[in-house]
Amino acid sequence: MLSKLDRALFFQEQALTLRAARQQVLAGNIANADTPHYKARDFVFATALQRALSNRGSEAVRLATTSPRHLAGSGDVAPTAMLYRQPGQASADGNTVEMDVERSQLAENSIFYEAGLTFLSGQLRTLSSALQGQ
């Protein structure tokens, strides 16, 4: 039963996780708008979602150990390949953050995140009413 619920909600879970990760990347770009030589970064959401859905994004990174007393652990991997954003106009200090672009991407991502939450809430309400037999 739980595996069926997990499968039903897997897409939205992955989409919301990637939207949250992208929000952090965009916020990092905005936070570094005045940092000399900072290169704005982003990732292609559709590619990252496709990778996550095909389970290729869940590969764990094995940490190298040089002593038997080291913990094996696993490292966190980025949701997808991070890309550098190409600026429309070069900055004198080498910074590639364009605030208008970052703000619009942040707003767009926020709207899609809220839409995903709304859709997920609807799915959960539907599943809940189906389980209750109403």
Backbone as numpy.savetxt, mean C-alpha at the origin, in Angstrom:
# Nx Ny Nz CAx CAy CAz Cx Cy Cz
-15.62 -22.86 6.94 -16.44 -21.66 6.94 -15.57 -20.40 6.94
-14.54 -20.39 7.81 -13.69 -19.21 7.88 -12.89 -19.01 6.60
-12.51 -20.09 5.96 -11.74 -19.94 4.71 -12.61 -19.32 3.62
-13.91 -19.62 3.62 -14.80 -19.00 2.65 -14.97 -17.51 2.92
-15.06 -17.16 4.19 -15.15 -15.74 4.54 -13.85 -15.02 4.19
-12.74 -15.69 4.46 -11.44 -15.10 4.14 -11.31 -14.85 2.64
-11.73 -15.83 1.84 -11.68 -15.67 0.39 -12.60 -14.55 -0.08
-13.76 -14.42 0.56 -14.72 -13.39 0.17 -14.20 -11.99 0.44
-13.39 -11.85 1.48 -12.91 -10.53 1.88 -11.46 -10.26 1.50
-10.80 -11.24 0.88 -9.37 -11.13 0.57 -9.05 -9.95 -0.34
-9.83 -9.74 -1.37 -9.57 -8.65 -2.32 -9.58 -7.31 -1.62
-10.65 -7.06 -0.83 -10.75 -5.77 -0.15 -9.64 -5.59 0.89
-9.28 -6.68 1.55 -8.19 -6.61 2.52 -6.90 -6.17 1.85
-6.58 -6.79 0.73 -5.36 -6.44 0.01 -5.41 -5.02 -0.52
-6.56 -4.63 -1.07 -6.70 -3.29 -1.63 -6.53 -2.23 -0.54
-7.16 -2.43 0.61 -7.06 -1.45 1.69 -5.65 -1.40 2.27
-5.00 -2.55 2.36 -3.62 -2.58 2.86 -2.70 -1.79 1.93
-2.88 -1.97 0.63 -2.04 -1.25 -0.33 -2.37 0.24 -0.35
-3.64 0.58 -0.20 -4.02 2.00 -0.14 -3.39 2.67 1.07
-3.38 1.97 2.21 -2.76 2.52 3.42 -1.25 2.68 3.23
-0.62 1.72 2.58 0.82 1.80 2.32 1.12 2.96 1.38
0.28 3.15 0.37 0.50 4.26 -0.57 0.30 5.59 0.13
-0.65 5.65 1.05 -0.88 6.88 1.80 0.37 7.25 2.59
1.05 6.26 3.16 2.28 6.52 3.90 3.39 7.01 2.98
3.49 6.42 1.80 4.52 6.84 0.84 4.28 8.28 0.41
3.03 8.61 0.09 2.71 9.97 -0.35 2.92 10.97 0.78
2.55 10.60 2.00 2.76 11.48 3.15 4.26 11.69 3.39
5.05 10.66 3.17 6.50 10.79 3.28 7.07 11.75 2.26
6.51 11.70 1.05 6.95 12.65 0.03 6.64 14.08 0.46
5.43 14.30 0.97 5.04 15.65 1.39 5.90 16.11 2.56
6.19 15.21 3.49 7.02 15.56 4.65 8.43 15.96 4.24
8.90 15.43 3.12 10.26 15.74 2.66 10.29 16.75 1.53
9.26 17.56 1.42 9.18 18.54 0.33 10.32 19.55 0.38
10.85 19.84 1.55 11.93 20.83 1.68 13.30 20.19 1.89
13.40 18.87 1.76 14.67 18.18 1.94 15.46 18.22 0.63
16.64 18.82 0.65 17.44 18.88 -0.59 17.77 17.48 -1.11
17.68 17.32 -2.40 18.01 16.09 -3.13 17.10 14.91 -2.80
15.95 15.16 -2.16 15.01 14.08 -1.90 14.28 13.73 -3.20
14.17 12.46 -3.47 13.49 11.98 -4.68 12.12 11.43 -4.29
11.06 12.00 -4.85 9.70 11.56 -4.56 9.51 10.13 -5.06
8.81 9.32 -4.25 8.61 7.91 -4.58 7.13 7.59 -4.61
6.80 6.55 -5.31 5.42 6.07 -5.40 5.46 4.67 -5.97
4.31 4.01 -6.02 4.22 2.73 -6.69 2.92 2.67 -7.46
2.88 1.80 -8.45 1.69 1.64 -9.28 0.73 0.73 -8.53
-0.41 1.27 -8.14 -1.36 0.54 -7.31 -1.86 -0.72 -8.00
-2.23 -0.61 -9.27 -2.79 -1.76 -9.99 -1.80 -2.92 -10.05
-0.54 -2.62 -10.29 0.49 -3.66 -10.33 0.68 -4.30 -8.96
0.70 -3.48 -7.92 0.86 -4.00 -6.57 -0.32 -4.87 -6.17
-1.53 -4.47 -6.54 -2.71 -5.26 -6.20 -2.71 -6.58 -6.95
-2.36 -6.54 -8.21 -2.29 -7.77 -9.00 -1.26 -8.73 -8.40
-0.13 -8.20 -7.98 0.92 -9.02 -7.37 0.44 -9.61 -6.05
-0.25 -8.80 -5.24 -0.75 -9.28 -3.95 -1.81 -10.35 -4.13
-2.66 -10.19 -5.13 -3.73 -11.17 -5.35 -3.21 -12.49 -5.88
-2.09 -12.45 -6.57 -1.52 -13.70 -7.08 -0.57 -14.34 -6.07
-0.55 -13.79 -4.84 0.26 -14.30 -3.72 1.76 -14.18 -3.94
2.17 -13.49 -4.97 3.61 -13.28 -5.15 4.13 -12.22 -4.20
3.24 -11.38 -3.65 3.66 -10.33 -2.73 3.86 -10.82 -1.32
3.56 -12.08 -1.04 3.68 -12.58 0.33 4.98 -13.33 0.58
5.92 -13.20 -0.32 7.19 -13.89 -0.15 7.96 -13.26 1.01
8.39 -14.07 1.94 9.14 -13.56 3.08 10.61 -13.46 2.72
11.26 -12.48 3.26 12.68 -12.29 3.06 13.40 -13.03 4.18
14.28 -13.94 3.80 15.06 -14.66 4.82 16.26 -13.82 5.19
16.47 -13.69 6.48 17.61 -12.93 6.97 18.82 -13.85 7.10
19.96 -13.36 6.72 21.19 -14.14 6.82 21.62 -14.21 8.28
22.03 -15.38 8.70 22.53 -15.55 10.06 23.97 -16.02 9.99
24.80 -15.47 10.85 26.21 -15.85 10.88 26.58 -16.59 12.15
25.58 -16.77 13.03 25.81 -17.48 14.28 24.58 -18.32 14.58
24.76 -19.49 15.18 23.60 -20.32 15.51 22.69 -19.66 16.55
23.19 -18.64 17.25 22.38 -17.95 18.25 21.53 -16.83 17.65
21.73 -16.51 16.38 20.92 -15.48 15.73 19.49 -15.98 15.52
18.55 -15.08 15.64 17.16 -15.42 15.36 16.94 -15.41 13.85
16.16 -16.36 13.36 15.93 -16.44 11.91 15.13 -15.23 11.43
13.97 -15.01 12.01 13.16 -13.84 11.67 12.86 -13.72 10.19
12.10 -12.72 9.88 11.83 -12.39 8.48 11.69 -10.89 8.40
12.11 -10.33 7.30 12.03 -8.89 7.11 10.76 -8.51 6.39
10.30 -7.31 6.64 9.13 -6.81 5.92 9.57 -6.44 4.51
8.72 -6.74 3.56 9.02 -6.38 2.18 8.07 -5.27 1.76
8.52 -4.44 0.87 7.67 -3.37 0.34 6.52 -3.99 -0.44
5.37 -3.30 -0.52 4.24 -3.87 -1.23 4.53 -4.12 -2.70
5.41 -3.38 -3.25 5.78 -3.54 -4.65 7.04 -2.73 -4.91
7.51 -2.79 -6.11 8.70 -2.03 -6.47 8.40 -0.53 -6.37
9.19 0.15 -5.58 9.03 1.59 -5.45 9.67 2.27 -6.64
8.97 3.24 -7.18 9.44 3.97 -8.34 9.73 5.41 -7.96
10.63 6.04 -8.69 10.88 7.47 -8.48 9.97 8.26 -9.40
9.38 9.30 -8.86 8.48 10.14 -9.64 9.30 11.13 -10.47
8.95 11.27 -11.73 9.63 12.20 -12.60 8.99 13.58 -12.46
9.77 14.59 -12.07 9.19 15.92 -11.86 8.87 16.61 -13.19
7.83 17.41 -13.16 7.49 18.21 -14.35 8.42 19.39 -14.50
8.90 19.90 -13.37 9.82 21.04 -13.38 10.93 20.76 -12.37
12.15 20.90 -12.81 13.30 20.61 -11.94 13.41 21.66 -10.85
13.86 21.20 -9.68 14.05 22.09 -8.54 15.53 22.45 -8.44
15.81 23.62 -7.91 17.20 24.07 -7.79 17.99 23.22 -6.80
17.32 22.68 -5.77 18.03 21.89 -4.77 18.00 20.39 -5.06
17.46 19.98 -6.21 17.44 18.57 -6.59 16.26 17.79 -6.03
15.36 18.43 -5.31 14.19 17.78 -4.74 13.15 17.59 -5.85
12.56 16.40 -5.94 11.59 16.13 -7.01 10.14 16.13 -6.53
9.91 16.55 -5.28 8.54 16.60 -4.75 7.83 17.82 -5.32
6.70 17.58 -5.97 5.84 18.66 -6.45 4.57 18.61 -5.62
4.38 19.61 -4.79 3.30 19.59 -3.81 1.92 19.43 -4.44
1.68 20.06 -5.58 0.37 19.93 -6.22 0.10 18.48 -6.63
1.10 17.84 -7.18 0.97 16.44 -7.60 0.76 15.55 -6.38
1.56 15.76 -5.35 1.46 14.93 -4.14 0.11 15.10 -3.46
-0.36 16.34 -3.36 -1.66 16.57 -2.72 -2.79 15.93 -3.51
-2.73 16.03 -4.83 -3.80 15.44 -5.63 -3.76 13.91 -5.55
-2.58 13.32 -5.56 -2.46 11.87 -5.42 -2.93 11.42 -4.03
-2.61 12.20 -3.01 -3.03 11.89 -1.65 -4.55 11.95 -1.53
-5.16 12.98 -2.11 -6.62 13.12 -2.08 -7.29 11.98 -2.84
-6.78 11.66 -4.02 -7.34 10.57 -4.82 -7.25 9.24 -4.08
-6.09 8.98 -3.49 -5.89 7.74 -2.75 -6.84 7.67 -1.55
-7.04 8.80 -0.88 -7.96 8.84 0.27 -9.38 8.52 -0.15
-9.79 9.05 -1.28 -11.15 8.78 -1.79 -11.31 7.30 -2.10
-10.33 6.71 -2.74 -10.40 5.28 -3.05 -10.36 4.43 -1.78
-9.61 4.87 -0.77 -9.57 4.15 0.50 -10.94 4.18 1.16
-11.56 5.36 1.20 -12.90 5.49 1.79 -13.93 4.66 1.01
-13.82 4.64 -0.31 -14.72 3.83 -1.12 -14.53 2.35 -0.81
-13.30 1.94 -0.65 -13.02 0.54 -0.29 -13.62 0.18 1.06
-13.50 1.09 2.03 -14.11 0.84 3.34 -15.63 0.74 3.25
-16.23 1.61 2.45 -17.68 1.57 2.27 -18.11 0.26 1.63
-17.39 -0.18 0.62 -17.70 -1.44 -0.05 -17.53 -2.62 0.91
-16.46 -2.60 1.69 -16.20 -3.67 2.65 -17.30 -3.70 3.72
-17.73 -2.55 4.18 -18.81 -2.49 5.16 -20.09 -3.10 4.60
-20.37 -2.81 3.33 -21.53 -3.40 2.67 -21.42 -4.91 2.58
-20.23 -5.41 2.23 -20.01 -6.85 2.16 -20.22 -7.50 3.52
-19.70 -6.86 4.56 -19.84 -7.41 5.91 -21.30 -7.41 6.37
-22.04 -6.34 6.03 -23.46 -6.31 6.37 -24.22 -7.41 5.65
-23.91 -7.63 4.37 -24.55 -8.68 3.59 -24.25 -10.05 4.19
-22.98 -10.30 4.51 -22.61 -11.58 5.11 -23.27 -11.77 6.48
-23.32 -10.72 7.24 -23.95 -10.79 8.56 -25.43 -11.12 8.46
-26.14 -10.46 7.55 -27.56 -10.75 7.40 -27.79 -12.14 6.83
-26.89 -12.63 6.01 -27.00 -13.99 5.48 -26.79 -15.01 6.60
-25.85 -14.74 7.48 -25.60 -15.65 8.60 -26.73 -15.66 9.61
-27.39 -14.51 9.78 -28.50 -14.41 10.71 -29.80 -14.91 10.10
-29.82 -15.12 8.81 -31.00 -15.64 8.12 -32.09 -14.60 7.92
-31.72 -13.37 7.77 -32.73 -12.31 7.58 -32.91 -11.99 6.13
